[in-house]
Amino acid sequence: MTISTDSHAQATWDATYSAAELEVSVWARLPFVDLAVDTFSALDGAPVLELPCGGGRNTVPLARALPSVVGVDVSPGALDLSRRVLARQGIRNCVLLQADVGALPFADSIFGGVFCADPLGHLREPRVALAELLRVSHPQARLIVNFFGTEDSTRIAPGVEVAGADAVLYRNVYFRYDDIAAVRRIIDMPGVRLVSLKQLRWTEGPHRGYRDYTHEHHGFIAVLERMS
């Protein structure tokens, strides 16, 4: 699901999607996708960027509620699965592209909203990726981003390798865990207004072929606005 600039991480995502059953997403519907639908429904027809689109599980509710969605993922396997899922649901207002969060193939200021679930928690320099998301967002656009919290159960899960004081590697994928002070430092950027910042906990079942056990997530959901 998650876009990463790390080639080893990309190999992990590709292998995960290759092992997934036909038209079955590895990932759960995120509890904050409804926040994205509510936030972006007020847009005046501007396209919304979903990054990453993963297997399409969260793309479906976004595309059903919004005029147009552009789904981006680094994994060809994820995009193939998303295309099947969207076709099965009869969704035609979504364009899917392969790209990396660090170098998006879009002009400046074209998206009215951005739904970015997980990538900032997989990068050692999240502010670089956030700046790229802001670049492609037009003034007054809303961005919804999340961060992995320090109480997330995956921090001490089986198979993790310590990669820093608040970071681990799991199947070659980097996970950084932030407290609320760290989150505020990351999003404290010129031209950004913090609309809301909430703590959230939820439980997910096993992700077949990736995390084969029920686990509890803890994190922070930020709604940002790009200032003019």
Short mmCIF file of N, CA, C and O in Angstrom, two decimals, residues 58 85 121 134:
data_model
loop_
_atom_site.label_atom_id
_atom_site.label_comp_id
_atom_site.label_asym_id
_atom_site.label_seq_id
_atom_site.Cartn_x
_atom_site.Cartn_y
_atom_site.Cartn_z
N ASN A 58 -9.51 1.75 -0.31
CA ASN A 58 -9.93 3.09 0.10
C ASN A 58 -10.23 3.99 -1.09
O ASN A 58 -10.87 5.03 -0.95
N VAL A 85 -10.28 -4.03 -9.01
CA VAL A 85 -11.28 -3.67 -8.01
C VAL A 85 -12.19 -2.56 -8.52
O VAL A 85 -13.42 -2.62 -8.40
N GLY A 121 5.10 8.08 7.36
CA GLY A 121 5.65 7.25 8.43
C GLY A 121 6.68 6.25 7.96
O GLY A 121 7.32 5.58 8.77
N LEU A 134 2.47 19.33 -1.11
CA LEU A 134 2.02 20.72 -1.10
C LEU A 134 2.23 21.37 -2.47
O LEU A 134 1.40 22.18 -2.92
#
